[in-house]
Coordinates of C-alpha atoms in Angstrom, one line a residue:
M1 CA 112.7 66.4 107.5
N2 CA 112.6 69.5 105.3
T3 CA 109.7 71.8 105.2
V4 CA 108.0 73.3 102.1
S5 CA 107.2 77.0 102.0
L6 CA 103.6 78.0 100.9
N7 CA 103.2 81.8 100.8
G8 CA 105.9 81.9 103.5
V9 CA 104.2 79.2 105.6
N10 CA 106.4 76.2 106.2
V11 CA 104.7 72.9 106.0
Y12 CA 106.0 69.4 106.7
P13 CA 105.0 67.1 103.8
F14 CA 104.2 64.0 105.8
S15 CA 103.4 61.1 103.6
S16 CA 101.3 59.3 106.2
E17 CA 99.9 59.7 109.7
G18 CA 102.4 57.1 110.8
K19 CA 105.3 59.2 109.7
L20 CA 103.9 62.2 111.6
L21 CA 103.4 60.1 114.7
D22 CA 107.0 58.8 114.5
Y23 CA 108.3 62.3 114.0
I24 CA 106.5 63.8 117.1
D25 CA 107.6 60.8 119.2
S26 CA 111.2 61.8 118.7
H27 CA 110.7 65.6 118.3
K28 CA 108.6 67.2 120.9
G29 CA 106.8 70.4 119.7
I30 CA 103.6 72.1 118.7
L31 CA 101.5 70.6 115.9
I32 CA 99.6 73.2 113.8
A33 CA 97.0 72.3 111.2
I34 CA 97.6 74.1 107.9
N35 CA 94.8 74.6 105.4
A36 CA 94.2 77.0 102.5
E37 CA 92.7 79.7 104.8
K38 CA 95.9 79.8 107.0
I39 CA 98.1 79.9 103.9
L40 CA 96.0 82.6 102.2
H41 CA 95.6 84.9 105.3
A42 CA 99.1 84.4 106.7
T43 CA 100.4 87.4 108.5
K44 CA 103.9 88.1 109.9
Q45 CA 102.7 87.0 113.3
T46 CA 100.9 83.8 112.2
R47 CA 103.8 82.8 109.8
A48 CA 106.3 83.2 112.7
I49 CA 104.1 81.0 115.0
I50 CA 103.7 78.3 112.4
N51 CA 107.4 78.4 111.3
R52 CA 108.6 78.0 114.8
N53 CA 106.6 74.8 115.1
V54 CA 105.4 71.8 113.2
G55 CA 102.8 72.7 110.5
Y56 CA 101.2 69.7 108.9
C57 CA 98.8 69.4 105.9
D58 CA 95.3 69.5 107.3
G59 CA 93.3 70.5 104.2
A60 CA 92.9 69.7 100.6
G61 CA 94.2 73.1 99.5
A62 CA 97.5 72.6 101.3
M63 CA 97.8 69.1 100.0
I64 CA 97.3 70.2 96.3
A65 CA 99.9 72.9 96.7
L66 CA 102.4 70.5 98.1
K67 CA 101.7 68.0 95.3
Q68 CA 102.3 70.8 92.8
K69 CA 105.8 71.3 94.3
G70 CA 106.7 67.7 93.7
Y71 CA 105.6 66.0 97.0
K72 CA 103.3 63.5 95.3
N73 CA 103.0 61.2 98.4
V74 CA 101.9 64.0 100.8
R75 CA 98.8 63.1 102.7
K76 CA 96.0 65.2 104.1
I77 CA 95.9 64.6 107.9
P78 CA 92.7 66.1 109.4
G79 CA 93.5 67.5 112.9
C80 CA 90.1 66.5 114.2
E81 CA 91.1 62.8 113.5
L82 CA 94.8 63.2 114.3
W83 CA 94.5 63.9 118.0
L84 CA 92.5 60.6 118.5
K85 CA 95.2 58.7 116.6
I86 CA 97.8 60.3 118.8
I87 CA 95.9 59.0 121.8
R88 CA 95.4 55.5 120.3
R89 CA 99.2 55.3 119.6
F90 CA 100.4 56.6 123.0
Y91 CA 97.7 56.2 125.6
Q92 CA 99.2 53.2 127.2
E93 CA 102.6 54.8 127.8
K94 CA 102.1 58.6 127.9
T95 CA 100.2 61.1 130.1
F96 CA 97.7 63.7 128.8
F97 CA 96.4 67.2 129.7
L98 CA 93.4 68.7 127.9
I99 CA 92.3 72.3 127.6
G100 CA 89.4 73.8 125.8
A101 CA 85.6 74.0 125.1
T102 CA 83.0 74.6 127.9
N103 CA 83.1 72.9 131.3
E104 CA 80.3 70.5 130.1
V105 CA 82.1 69.6 126.9
I106 CA 85.5 69.0 128.4
I107 CA 84.1 66.8 131.2
E108 CA 82.1 64.8 128.6
T109 CA 85.3 64.6 126.5
V110 CA 87.3 63.2 129.4
T111 CA 84.6 60.7 130.3
K112 CA 84.3 59.4 126.8
L113 CA 88.0 59.1 126.3
K114 CA 88.3 57.0 129.5
K115 CA 85.6 54.7 128.2
E116 CA 87.1 54.5 124.7
F117 CA 90.7 54.1 125.9
P118 CA 90.7 52.1 129.2
G119 CA 93.6 53.0 131.4
I120 CA 94.3 56.4 129.7
K121 CA 96.2 58.7 132.0
I122 CA 94.5 62.1 131.8
I123 CA 96.3 64.0 134.6
G124 CA 94.6 67.3 134.2
Y125 CA 92.0 69.2 132.2
R126 CA 90.1 72.5 132.2
N127 CA 87.8 74.5 130.0
G128 CA 89.1 77.0 127.4
Y129 CA 87.7 80.1 128.9
I130 CA 90.8 81.6 130.6
K131 CA 89.6 85.1 131.6
T132 CA 92.6 86.5 133.6
D133 CA 96.4 86.4 133.6
K134 CA 96.2 84.8 137.0
E135 CA 94.1 81.9 135.7
K136 CA 96.6 81.4 132.9
E137 CA 99.6 81.5 135.2
E138 CA 97.9 79.0 137.5
L139 CA 97.2 76.7 134.5
I140 CA 100.8 76.9 133.3
A141 CA 102.2 76.3 136.8
N142 CA 99.9 73.2 137.2
I143 CA 101.1 71.8 133.9
A144 CA 104.7 72.5 134.8
E145 CA 104.2 70.6 138.0
K146 CA 102.4 67.6 136.5
K147 CA 104.6 67.4 133.4
P148 CA 102.2 65.7 131.0
D149 CA 103.7 64.1 127.9
I150 CA 100.9 65.3 125.5
I151 CA 98.8 68.5 125.7
F152 CA 95.8 69.2 123.6
V153 CA 94.5 72.8 123.4
A154 CA 91.1 73.4 121.7
M155 CA 90.6 77.2 121.6
G156 CA 90.9 78.3 118.0
S157 CA 93.8 79.9 116.2
P158 CA 96.0 81.8 116.9
K159 CA 94.8 81.9 120.6
Q160 CA 95.6 78.2 121.1
E161 CA 99.0 78.4 119.5
L162 CA 100.0 81.4 121.6
L163 CA 99.0 79.6 124.8
M164 CA 100.8 76.5 123.8
E165 CA 104.0 78.5 123.2
E166 CA 103.7 80.1 126.7
I167 CA 103.2 76.6 128.3
Q168 CA 106.2 75.3 126.3
K169 CA 108.5 77.8 127.9
K170 CA 107.8 76.1 131.2
H171 CA 107.3 72.5 130.1
N172 CA 108.1 70.9 126.8
A173 CA 105.8 68.3 125.5
I174 CA 103.9 67.1 122.4
F175 CA 101.3 69.8 121.8
Q176 CA 98.4 69.9 119.3
G177 CA 95.9 72.7 118.7
L178 CA 92.4 71.3 118.1
G179 CA 90.0 74.2 117.4
G180 CA 86.5 72.7 117.9
S181 CA 87.5 69.0 118.0
F182 CA 86.2 68.4 121.5
D183 CA 82.7 69.6 120.3
V184 CA 82.9 67.3 117.3
Y185 CA 84.1 64.3 119.5
T186 CA 81.2 64.7 121.9
G187 CA 78.6 65.3 119.2
E188 CA 77.9 69.0 120.1
V189 CA 79.0 69.8 116.5
K190 CA 78.4 67.5 113.6
R191 CA 81.3 66.9 111.2
A192 CA 80.7 66.4 107.4
P193 CA 79.7 62.9 106.4
K194 CA 82.4 60.5 105.2
W195 CA 81.8 61.0 101.4
W196 CA 82.3 64.8 101.7
V197 CA 85.5 64.3 103.7
E198 CA 86.9 61.7 101.4
N199 CA 86.2 63.9 98.3
N200 CA 87.8 67.0 99.8
L201 CA 84.5 68.7 100.0
E202 CA 84.2 69.2 103.7
F203 CA 84.4 73.0 103.2
A204 CA 81.4 72.9 100.9
Y205 CA 79.4 70.8 103.4
R206 CA 80.2 73.3 106.2
L207 CA 79.2 76.2 103.9
I208 CA 75.8 74.6 103.2
K209 CA 75.3 74.1 107.0
E210 CA 76.6 77.5 107.9
P211 CA 75.9 80.0 105.0
K212 CA 77.4 82.8 107.0
R213 CA 80.8 81.2 106.4
I214 CA 80.6 82.6 102.8
S215 CA 82.3 85.8 103.9
R216 CA 85.4 83.7 104.9
Q217 CA 85.3 81.1 102.1
I218 CA 84.8 83.6 99.2
Y219 CA 88.5 84.3 99.6
L220 CA 89.3 80.7 98.6
I221 CA 88.7 81.8 95.0
K222 CA 91.9 83.7 95.3
Y223 CA 93.6 80.6 96.7
A224 CA 92.3 78.6 93.7
Y225 CA 93.8 81.2 91.4
W226 CA 97.1 80.9 93.2
L227 CA 97.0 77.2 92.6
I228 CA 96.1 77.5 88.9
T229 CA 98.8 80.0 88.3
K230 CA 101.3 78.2 90.6
Q231 CA 102.0 81.3 92.7
L232 CA 102.4 79.3 95.9

């Protein structure tokens, strides 16, 4: 499958979640959610990380830009939903390793997954607060020994991507960076209601709930200008 460049960020224009799931089943790699903010603020480092891996359309801004480039069937695939669909598709045949959030949240996440997906094989997990190089080396060695098929890392970008690439050098797998998805899954953080999500207004809901985000989202005006003038 060919990628599409948006401000130098290569995105795979998957037309459905099923197409993405089929792709990762035959092409191991790191899934990276792409939204307007990542496209707008792309640096040499972040572009390189994304372009080495599998960037998929996570936000409405990325989806609109891809449609402008002729990919009319491209679909927005929210990362906070995708990881659970990966589990639903593969939990009876593959093994999992989870990294991220606090001790309490990661334990609650594992407990809930075991209830929701009976028989799921979670062969390891730990919190996302890796404080020393020794802790990181021990984690990577543990993963290399256990060889999980799928690894979820919920630490925020680009920290999670950098860690996944380090792990990948020792053990290749299907990886996905999840940001705060474990917190959403356990109810620690509330996601926007369904109507806001379906109408591509999740960013506005989050802004209402967290007004301090205005300093980040004000830059989306520039992204909207790029869309209008077709500069992407």
